[in-house]
PDB file of C-alpha atoms in Angstrom:
ATOM      1  CA  MET A   1     -77.229 -22.880-104.204  1.00 58.00           C
ATOM      2  CA  SER A   2     -78.831 -19.695-104.583  1.00 72.00           C
ATOM      3  CA  ILE A   3     -82.565 -19.373-104.066  1.00 75.00           C
ATOM      4  CA  ILE A   4     -82.629 -18.701-107.866  1.00 73.00           C
ATOM      5  CA  GLY A   5     -81.083 -21.574-108.155  1.00 66.00           C
ATOM      6  CA  LEU A   6     -83.109 -23.463-105.970  1.00 71.00           C
ATOM      7  CA  MET A   7     -86.527 -22.511-107.028  1.00 73.00           C
ATOM      8  CA  PHE A   8     -85.856 -22.960-110.803  1.00 67.00           C
ATOM      9  CA  ARG A   9     -84.819 -26.686-109.553  1.00 74.00           C
ATOM     10  CA  ARG A  10     -87.973 -26.935-108.487  1.00 76.00           C
ATOM     11  CA  PHE A  11     -89.890 -25.182-111.539  1.00 71.00           C
ATOM     12  CA  VAL A  12     -88.431 -27.702-113.148  1.00 70.00           C
ATOM     13  CA  ARG A  13     -89.378 -30.879-111.488  1.00 77.00           C
ATOM     14  CA  LEU A  14     -92.801 -29.657-111.065  1.00 78.00           C
ATOM     15  CA  LEU A  15     -92.561 -29.231-115.161  1.00 75.00           C
ATOM     16  CA  MET A  16     -91.148 -32.445-115.564  1.00 80.00           C
ATOM     17  CA  LEU A  17     -93.707 -33.881-113.065  1.00 74.00           C
ATOM     18  CA  LEU A  18     -96.813 -32.183-115.088  1.00 80.00           C
ATOM     19  CA  VAL A  19     -95.523 -33.377-118.926  1.00 77.00           C
ATOM     20  CA  PHE A  20     -95.236 -36.564-116.837  1.00 74.00           C
ATOM     21  CA  LEU A  21     -98.811 -36.634-115.796  1.00 77.00           C
ATOM     22  CA  SER A  22    -100.029 -34.988-118.894  1.00 71.00           C
ATOM     23  CA  GLY A  23     -98.479 -37.987-121.089  1.00 73.00           C
ATOM     24  CA  LEU A  24    -100.035 -40.820-119.139  1.00 76.00           C
ATOM     25  CA  LEU A  25    -103.808 -39.185-119.238  1.00 81.00           C
ATOM     26  CA  TRP A  26    -103.044 -38.660-123.267  1.00 77.00           C
ATOM     27  CA  VAL A  27    -102.076 -42.519-123.049  1.00 79.00           C
ATOM     28  CA  GLY A  28    -105.110 -43.488-120.876  1.00 78.00           C
ATOM     29  CA  GLY A  29    -107.336 -41.631-123.259  1.00 77.00           C
ATOM     30  CA  PHE A  30    -105.727 -43.147-126.419  1.00 76.00           C
ATOM     31  CA  ALA A  31    -106.422 -46.383-125.367  1.00 82.00           C
ATOM     32  CA  GLY A  32    -110.027 -45.467-124.771  1.00 82.00           C
ATOM     33  CA  PHE A  33    -109.921 -44.167-127.783  1.00 81.00           C
ATOM     34  CA  MET A  34    -108.918 -47.519-129.605  1.00 83.00           C
ATOM     35  CA  ALA A  35    -111.190 -49.272-127.559  1.00 82.00           C
ATOM     36  CA  SER A  36    -114.699 -47.367-129.033  1.00 80.00           C
ATOM     37  CA  VAL A  37    -112.781 -47.377-132.204  1.00 82.00           C
ATOM     38  CA  LEU A  38    -112.216 -51.530-132.176  1.00 80.00           C
ATOM     39  CA  HIS A  39    -116.318 -51.977-130.979  1.00 76.00           C
ATOM     40  CA  GLN A  40    -118.398 -49.839-132.628  1.00 74.00           C
ATOM     41  CA  PRO A  41    -121.924 -51.037-133.801  1.00 64.00           C
ATOM     42  CA  GLY A  42    -122.381 -51.315-137.045  1.00 54.00           C
ATOM     43  CA  MET A  43    -119.458 -52.883-139.192  1.00 56.00           C
ATOM     44  CA  GLU A  44    -121.163 -56.260-138.915  1.00 59.00           C
ATOM     45  CA  SER A  45    -123.557 -56.055-141.773  1.00 77.00           C
ATOM     46  CA  PRO A  46    -124.932 -53.450-143.804  1.00 85.00           C
ATOM     47  CA  ALA A  47    -128.743 -55.306-143.404  1.00 85.00           C
ATOM     48  CA  LYS A  48    -128.545 -54.654-139.514  1.00 86.00           C
ATOM     49  CA  ALA A  49    -127.752 -50.678-140.214  1.00 91.00           C
ATOM     50  CA  PRO A  50    -130.857 -48.671-138.894  1.00 92.00           C
ATOM     51  CA  VAL A  51    -133.032 -47.011-142.080  1.00 95.00           C
ATOM     52  CA  ALA A  52    -132.934 -42.909-142.138  1.00 96.00           C
ATOM     53  CA  ASP A  53    -134.504 -40.720-144.338  1.00 97.00           C
ATOM     54  CA  VAL A  54    -130.804 -39.960-146.085  1.00 98.00           C
ATOM     55  CA  ILE A  55    -127.327 -41.582-146.255  1.00 98.00           C
ATOM     56  CA  VAL A  56    -124.479 -39.576-146.267  1.00 98.00           C
ATOM     57  CA  VAL A  57    -120.812 -40.856-146.639  1.00 97.00           C
ATOM     58  CA  LEU A  58    -117.460 -38.901-146.453  1.00 96.00           C
ATOM     59  CA  THR A  59    -114.517 -39.233-148.793  1.00 92.00           C
ATOM     60  CA  GLY A  60    -111.615 -40.690-148.279  1.00 83.00           C
ATOM     61  CA  GLY A  61    -111.371 -44.285-149.272  1.00 78.00           C
ATOM     62  CA  ALA A  62    -113.059 -46.718-151.724  1.00 78.00           C
ATOM     63  CA  ASP A  63    -114.411 -48.984-149.216  1.00 89.00           C
ATOM     64  CA  ARG A  64    -116.684 -46.383-147.356  1.00 92.00           C
ATOM     65  CA  ILE A  65    -118.173 -45.041-151.048  1.00 94.00           C
ATOM     66  CA  ALA A  66    -119.059 -49.165-151.785  1.00 93.00           C
ATOM     67  CA  ALA A  67    -120.435 -49.469-148.174  1.00 93.00           C
ATOM     68  CA  ALA A  68    -122.477 -46.260-148.411  1.00 95.00           C
ATOM     69  CA  VAL A  69    -123.896 -47.588-151.695  1.00 95.00           C
ATOM     70  CA  ASP A  70    -124.779 -51.074-150.599  1.00 94.00           C
ATOM     71  CA  LEU A  71    -126.850 -49.254-147.567  1.00 95.00           C
ATOM     72  CA  LEU A  72    -128.778 -47.662-150.783  1.00 96.00           C
ATOM     73  CA  LYS A  73    -129.145 -50.425-152.660  1.00 95.00           C
ATOM     74  CA  LEU A  74    -130.563 -52.009-149.277  1.00 95.00           C
ATOM     75  CA  GLY A  75    -133.521 -49.016-148.802  1.00 95.00           C
ATOM     76  CA  LYS A  76    -131.310 -47.885-145.792  1.00 96.00           C
ATOM     77  CA  GLY A  77    -131.931 -44.555-147.366  1.00 96.00           C
ATOM     78  CA  ARG A  78    -133.850 -43.193-150.047  1.00 96.00           C
ATOM     79  CA  LYS A  79    -130.770 -40.797-151.570  1.00 97.00           C
ATOM     80  CA  LEU A  80    -127.011 -40.709-150.860  1.00 97.00           C
ATOM     81  CA  LEU A  81    -124.903 -37.918-150.965  1.00 97.00           C
ATOM     82  CA  ILE A  82    -120.711 -38.118-151.437  1.00 97.00           C
ATOM     83  CA  SER A  83    -119.838 -35.253-149.273  1.00 96.00           C
ATOM     84  CA  GLY A  84    -116.216 -33.852-149.889  1.00 93.00           C
ATOM     85  CA  ILE A  85    -115.718 -34.684-154.054  1.00 94.00           C
ATOM     86  CA  PRO A  86    -113.113 -32.511-155.404  1.00 92.00           C
ATOM     87  CA  ALA A  87    -114.735 -30.133-158.300  1.00 90.00           C
ATOM     88  CA  SER A  88    -112.222 -31.966-160.944  1.00 91.00           C
ATOM     89  CA  VAL A  89    -113.247 -35.583-160.154  1.00 93.00           C
ATOM     90  CA  PRO A  90    -116.378 -36.961-161.905  1.00 93.00           C
ATOM     91  CA  LEU A  91    -118.464 -38.691-160.277  1.00 92.00           C
ATOM     92  CA  ALA A  92    -117.896 -41.747-161.992  1.00 91.00           C
ATOM     93  CA  ASP A  93    -114.360 -42.119-161.046  1.00 92.00           C
ATOM     94  CA  VAL A  94    -115.541 -41.782-157.965  1.00 92.00           C
ATOM     95  CA  LEU A  95    -117.928 -44.944-158.391  1.00 92.00           C
ATOM     96  CA  SER A  96    -115.667 -46.384-160.336  1.00 89.00           C
ATOM     97  CA  GLY A  97    -115.519 -50.588-159.531  1.00 87.00           C
ATOM     98  CA  VAL A  98    -118.685 -50.185-157.802  1.00 91.00           C
ATOM     99  CA  ASP A  99    -121.637 -52.078-158.332  1.00 89.00           C
ATOM    100  CA  VAL A 100    -124.290 -49.838-158.924  1.00 91.00           C
ATOM    101  CA  SER A 101    -127.228 -49.188-161.310  1.00 90.00           C
ATOM    102  CA  GLU A 102    -127.243 -46.387-163.479  1.00 90.00           C
ATOM    103  CA  PHE A 103    -131.024 -45.619-162.669  1.00 91.00           C
ATOM    104  CA  LEU A 104    -129.558 -45.185-158.719  1.00 91.00           C
ATOM    105  CA  ARG A 105    -126.640 -43.629-160.424  1.00 90.00           C
ATOM    106  CA  GLU A 106    -128.652 -40.926-161.706  1.00 91.00           C
ATOM    107  CA  CYS A 107    -132.013 -41.002-159.246  1.00 93.00           C
ATOM    108  CA  CYS A 108    -130.235 -40.701-155.828  1.00 95.00           C
ATOM    109  CA  ILE A 109    -126.591 -40.639-155.531  1.00 96.00           C
ATOM    110  CA  ILE A 110    -125.338 -37.127-155.226  1.00 95.00           C
ATOM    111  CA  ALA A 111    -122.038 -35.870-155.889  1.00 95.00           C
ATOM    112  CA  GLY A 112    -121.043 -33.048-152.649  1.00 94.00           C
ATOM    113  CA  ARG A 113    -117.764 -30.649-154.142  1.00 94.00           C
ATOM    114  CA  THR A 114    -118.197 -28.043-151.540  1.00 92.00           C
ATOM    115  CA  ALA A 115    -116.216 -29.867-148.591  1.00 93.00           C
ATOM    116  CA  ASP A 116    -112.809 -30.232-147.937  1.00 92.00           C
ATOM    117  CA  ASN A 117    -112.424 -30.825-144.702  1.00 94.00           C
ATOM    118  CA  THR A 118    -114.401 -32.864-141.755  1.00 94.00           C
ATOM    119  CA  LYS A 119    -116.195 -29.106-140.311  1.00 93.00           C
ATOM    120  CA  GLU A 120    -117.004 -28.317-144.356  1.00 95.00           C
ATOM    121  CA  ASN A 121    -118.668 -31.981-144.590  1.00 97.00           C
ATOM    122  CA  VAL A 122    -121.281 -31.217-141.616  1.00 97.00           C
ATOM    123  CA  ARG A 123    -122.048 -27.992-143.708  1.00 96.00           C
ATOM    124  CA  GLU A 124    -122.426 -29.363-147.174  1.00 96.00           C
ATOM    125  CA  THR A 125    -124.796 -31.834-145.377  1.00 97.00           C
ATOM    126  CA  GLN A 126    -126.596 -29.538-143.479  1.00 96.00           C
ATOM    127  CA  GLU A 127    -127.527 -27.929-146.848  1.00 94.00           C
ATOM    128  CA  TRP A 128    -128.239 -30.548-148.523  1.00 96.00           C
ATOM    129  CA  ILE A 129    -130.610 -32.243-145.977  1.00 95.00           C
ATOM    130  CA  ARG A 130    -132.684 -29.422-145.912  1.00 93.00           C
ATOM    131  CA  THR A 131    -133.511 -29.058-148.977  1.00 93.00           C
ATOM    132  CA  GLU A 132    -134.068 -33.278-148.748  1.00 94.00           C
ATOM    133  CA  GLY A 133    -136.579 -32.112-145.773  1.00 94.00           C
ATOM    134  CA  ALA A 134    -134.909 -35.082-143.777  1.00 96.00           C
ATOM    135  CA  SER A 135    -134.849 -35.383-140.480  1.00 96.00           C
ATOM    136  CA  SER A 136    -132.150 -38.302-140.253  1.00 97.00           C
ATOM    137  CA  VAL A 137    -128.803 -39.550-141.668  1.00 97.00           C
ATOM    138  CA  LEU A 138    -126.941 -42.586-141.720  1.00 97.00           C
ATOM    139  CA  LEU A 139    -123.325 -41.535-141.409  1.00 97.00           C
ATOM    140  CA  VAL A 140    -120.884 -43.367-142.827  1.00 96.00           C
ATOM    141  CA  THR A 141    -116.884 -42.858-142.267  1.00 94.00           C
ATOM    142  CA  ALA A 142    -114.267 -44.972-141.695  1.00 91.00           C
ATOM    143  CA  ASN A 143    -113.955 -46.641-138.539  1.00 89.00           C
ATOM    144  CA  TYR A 144    -111.157 -44.278-136.733  1.00 90.00           C
ATOM    145  CA  HIS A 145    -113.068 -41.269-138.453  1.00 92.00           C
ATOM    146  CA  MET A 146    -116.147 -41.762-136.750  1.00 93.00           C
ATOM    147  CA  PRO A 147    -115.606 -40.881-133.213  1.00 93.00           C
ATOM    148  CA  ARG A 148    -114.853 -37.048-134.099  1.00 94.00           C
ATOM    149  CA  SER A 149    -116.990 -36.775-137.261  1.00 95.00           C
ATOM    150  CA  LEU A 150    -119.782 -38.195-134.885  1.00 94.00           C
ATOM    151  CA  LEU A 151    -118.639 -35.352-132.818  1.00 94.00           C
ATOM    152  CA  LEU A 152    -119.097 -32.426-135.687  1.00 96.00           C
ATOM    153  CA  PHE A 153    -122.260 -33.843-137.002  1.00 96.00           C
ATOM    154  CA  ARG A 154    -123.937 -34.147-133.858  1.00 95.00           C
ATOM    155  CA  THR A 155    -123.298 -30.589-133.015  1.00 94.00           C
ATOM    156  CA  GLY A 156    -123.752 -28.818-136.033  1.00 94.00           C
ATOM    157  CA  LEU A 157    -126.893 -31.049-136.932  1.00 95.00           C
ATOM    158  CA  PRO A 158    -128.244 -30.984-133.451  1.00 94.00           C
ATOM    159  CA  ASP A 159    -132.289 -31.371-134.832  1.00 94.00           C
ATOM    160  CA  THR A 160    -131.236 -34.674-136.754  1.00 96.00           C
ATOM    161  CA  ILE A 161    -130.658 -38.442-136.019  1.00 97.00           C
ATOM    162  CA  ILE A 162    -127.078 -39.324-136.828  1.00 96.00           C
ATOM    163  CA  PHE A 163    -126.956 -42.873-137.019  1.00 95.00           C
ATOM    164  CA  PRO A 164    -123.288 -44.144-137.066  1.00 94.00           C
ATOM    165  CA  TYR A 165    -122.308 -46.884-140.059  1.00 94.00           C
ATOM    166  CA  PRO A 166    -118.066 -47.021-139.257  1.00 92.00           C
ATOM    167  CA  VAL A 167    -116.561 -48.995-142.043  1.00 90.00           C
ATOM    168  CA  SER A 168    -113.318 -50.680-141.618  1.00 84.00           C
ATOM    169  CA  PRO A 169    -110.636 -50.025-144.130  1.00 79.00           C
ATOM    170  CA  SER A 170    -109.672 -53.153-145.818  1.00 70.00           C
ATOM    171  CA  GLN A 171    -106.011 -51.231-146.588  1.00 67.00           C
ATOM    172  CA  MET A 172    -106.194 -50.947-142.555  1.00 68.00           C
ATOM    173  CA  HIS A 173    -106.400 -53.562-140.165  1.00 70.00           C
ATOM    174  CA  LEU A 174    -106.261 -52.470-137.397  1.00 70.00           C
ATOM    175  CA  ASP A 175    -105.318 -55.746-135.476  1.00 69.00           C
ATOM    176  CA  LEU A 176    -101.901 -55.312-133.376  1.00 70.00           C
ATOM    177  CA  TRP A 177    -101.908 -51.679-134.492  1.00 74.00           C
ATOM    178  CA  TRP A 178     -99.778 -50.737-131.949  1.00 74.00           C
ATOM    179  CA  MET A 179     -96.894 -52.709-133.918  1.00 75.00           C
ATOM    180  CA  ASN A 180     -97.504 -50.850-136.833  1.00 78.00           C
ATOM    181  CA  PRO A 181     -95.824 -47.425-136.959  1.00 84.00           C
ATOM    182  CA  ALA A 182     -97.488 -45.810-139.865  1.00 82.00           C
ATOM    183  CA  ARG A 183    -100.835 -46.973-138.653  1.00 84.00           C
ATOM    184  CA  LEU A 184     -99.769 -45.740-135.007  1.00 85.00           C
ATOM    185  CA  ARG A 185     -99.342 -41.966-136.294  1.00 89.00           C
ATOM    186  CA  LEU A 186    -102.223 -41.911-138.071  1.00 87.00           C
ATOM    187  CA  LEU A 187    -104.350 -43.132-134.979  1.00 88.00           C
ATOM    188  CA  SER A 188    -102.776 -41.361-132.719  1.00 87.00           C
ATOM    189  CA  GLY A 189    -102.873 -38.266-135.601  1.00 90.00           C
ATOM    190  CA  GLU A 190    -106.951 -38.620-135.592  1.00 90.00           C
ATOM    191  CA  TYR A 191    -106.906 -38.963-131.964  1.00 90.00           C
ATOM    192  CA  ASN A 192    -105.309 -35.890-131.618  1.00 91.00           C
ATOM    193  CA  LYS A 193    -107.693 -34.393-133.852  1.00 93.00           C
ATOM    194  CA  TYR A 194    -110.816 -35.635-131.931  1.00 92.00           C
ATOM    195  CA  LEU A 195    -108.981 -33.969-128.594  1.00 92.00           C
ATOM    196  CA  ALA A 196    -108.745 -30.249-130.437  1.00 91.00           C
ATOM    197  CA  THR A 197    -111.936 -30.577-131.672  1.00 90.00           C
ATOM    198  CA  LEU A 198    -113.669 -31.486-128.137  1.00 88.00           C
ATOM    199  CA  LEU A 199    -111.900 -28.613-126.810  1.00 88.00           C
ATOM    200  CA  ASP A 200    -112.496 -26.344-129.494  1.00 84.00           C
ATOM    201  CA  LEU A 201    -116.172 -26.858-129.413  1.00 82.00           C
ATOM    202  CA  ARG A 202    -116.167 -26.669-125.741  1.00 76.00           C
ATOM    203  CA  TRP A 203    -114.577 -23.168-126.034  1.00 73.00           C
ATOM    204  CA  GLU A 204    -117.453 -22.340-128.331  1.00 64.00           C
ATOM    205  CA  THR A 205    -119.544 -23.517-125.935  1.00 60.00           C
ATOM    206  CA  VAL A 206    -118.576 -21.192-123.054  1.00 54.00           C
ATOM    207  CA  HIS A 207    -117.838 -17.940-125.101  1.00 51.00           C
ATOM    208  CA  GLU A 208    -121.424 -17.849-126.906  1.00 55.00           C
TER     209      GLU A 208
END
């Protein structure tokens, strides 16, 4: 065998080893990610949630909105921002099916319409809490979305206290999640987004 052929075989073996080790690291990290998702505090009872100046809920599921409104009714924040509502969707449609009084809807629920993703949710929240004079936020989103949301919110709002309130979507029971292909794709995709966000933030820190 030629020297070039031998070097090529060694390169292929090294590449396969690196791919294998990378896969092991990803699986281990994903297992840790899921453990943190399944054991987040805050889902037991809205009455146990901390009190913040304001509440922010990220759109993406009716369960999130209902949970955030319940927190508002319990006085866990003086106002509620629903961040990420499309411009064409009336607030009444977003609150459809949610038990909320007309008074509370008019005085204390704000429709945020400038965010299309989690990074933009942070910017929208930043602008809103500045006008509200708020220094603490009770953040409501799905449990699997909370790790990435917290990472972005705490980085983007370093002077603001962020309290997480993760919601377990009723349509997505996480028991035996590894046996449901669609659920597994969603969760692994969210983990990949979390990793990408982590790397992106570290890259920005290094190059500041």
